[in-house]
Amino acid sequence: MTDYLARIEAETSRLAALSGDLSVPVPSCPGWTIADLVTHVGRLHRWTVHVLGNQVQERIWSLQVPTGLPEGVPGDAAWLTAGAGEMLETLRATDPATPVWSWGPDKQASWWPRRMFFELLIHRVDAELALGIDPEIPAETAIDGIEELLHNLPSARWVTKPLAELGLEGATIHLHASDADGEWTITQGPAGTITWERGHAKGDVAVRGPAADLLLVLYGRRSPAAVTVHGDQGLLDRWLSAASL
């Protein structure tokens, strides 16, 4: 957990530094500005504190948790940093084995730091894209992010429901990192279910590129045109439209 905590602290500082002009639109989050982005991330921090601090066992979403902001007032860099600090204190003080609710498959406190780190990383990328900065993600971090996303996607009902409507049962997508040791095959199951495994395989569509680009394609932050695609491009486009968080 300690590694994720240090990364959360670093990513919070990076996002805060990008939050000077809160009015800048964020194209990768349509309809949002930097102010909306910062408010969303800070709300997630306070959500984490609430879930862990109260050892919540039933489903609760971030919009149900108070932010401490006056109504209609967005968060700013100072508010973001304060919330991250409180979250880090809570994460350090909580036994990772503590049973708590999460939307993922792991119902214990250890689920939260990894998830919150990648929430921060992806939204830092959103801010950088909005400001015309080319995002940088180390390959090993991107590989971890791909596996964290694949681990959680099968539990995301807002993803599995639209996937079920696509009628892609049995379809396979193979991902291959070109700059690191990372290959994965995603298989679409019945009723929108998803399974995945590491290793080389053939897929109905194969996607190859740097690990960071693969991660951002999966999150809908880069177009598939940024990587090399072999096979059924239409399948990939339909799957990504339903599965991107």
Tab-separated table of C-alpha atoms in Angstrom, residues 27-29 122 124-126 128-130 132-137 207 209-229 233 236-237 240-241 244-245:
chain	number	residue	atom	x	y	z
A	27	PRO	CA	-12.369	17.714	-23.963
A	28	SER	CA	-11.793	14.177	-22.667
A	29	CYS	CA	-14.599	14.738	-20.125
A	122	ILE	CA	-6.285	9.394	-15.424
A	124	ARG	CA	-4.259	14.270	-14.281
A	125	VAL	CA	-4.041	13.101	-17.896
A	126	ASP	CA	-7.404	14.767	-18.567
A	128	GLU	CA	-2.847	17.754	-19.273
A	129	LEU	CA	-4.757	17.004	-22.478
A	130	ALA	CA	-6.952	20.039	-21.804
A	132	GLY	CA	-2.102	20.794	-24.545
A	133	ILE	CA	0.470	18.818	-22.552
A	134	ASP	CA	1.499	15.360	-23.787
A	135	PRO	CA	0.917	13.023	-20.805
A	136	GLU	CA	3.716	10.808	-19.545
A	137	ILE	CA	3.025	7.483	-17.812
A	207	VAL	CA	-4.142	-3.913	-30.346
A	209	GLY	CA	1.351	-0.079	-28.819
A	210	PRO	CA	3.199	1.465	-25.873
A	211	ALA	CA	1.666	0.450	-22.551
A	212	ALA	CA	0.693	4.039	-21.732
A	213	ASP	CA	-1.202	4.381	-24.996
A	214	LEU	CA	-2.975	1.050	-24.439
A	215	LEU	CA	-4.080	2.247	-20.994
A	216	LEU	CA	-5.375	5.549	-22.361
A	217	VAL	CA	-7.187	3.822	-25.238
A	218	LEU	CA	-8.947	1.562	-22.726
A	219	TYR	CA	-9.985	4.623	-20.725
A	220	GLY	CA	-11.169	6.457	-23.836
A	221	ARG	CA	-8.474	9.128	-23.487
A	222	ARG	CA	-6.743	8.217	-26.739
A	223	SER	CA	-8.194	7.124	-30.047
A	224	PRO	CA	-7.383	3.610	-31.278
A	225	ALA	CA	-5.642	5.468	-34.123
A	226	ALA	CA	-2.812	6.088	-31.626
A	227	VAL	CA	-1.955	2.364	-31.622
A	228	THR	CA	-1.731	-0.437	-34.189
A	229	VAL	CA	-4.913	-2.425	-34.688
A	233	GLN	CA	-11.704	-2.613	-35.923
A	236	LEU	CA	-12.865	-2.785	-30.929
A	237	ASP	CA	-14.718	0.493	-31.465
A	240	LEU	CA	-14.502	0.600	-26.225
A	241	SER	CA	-17.615	2.746	-26.568
A	244	SER	CA	-14.470	3.047	-21.328
A	245	LEU	CA	-14.738	4.530	-17.827
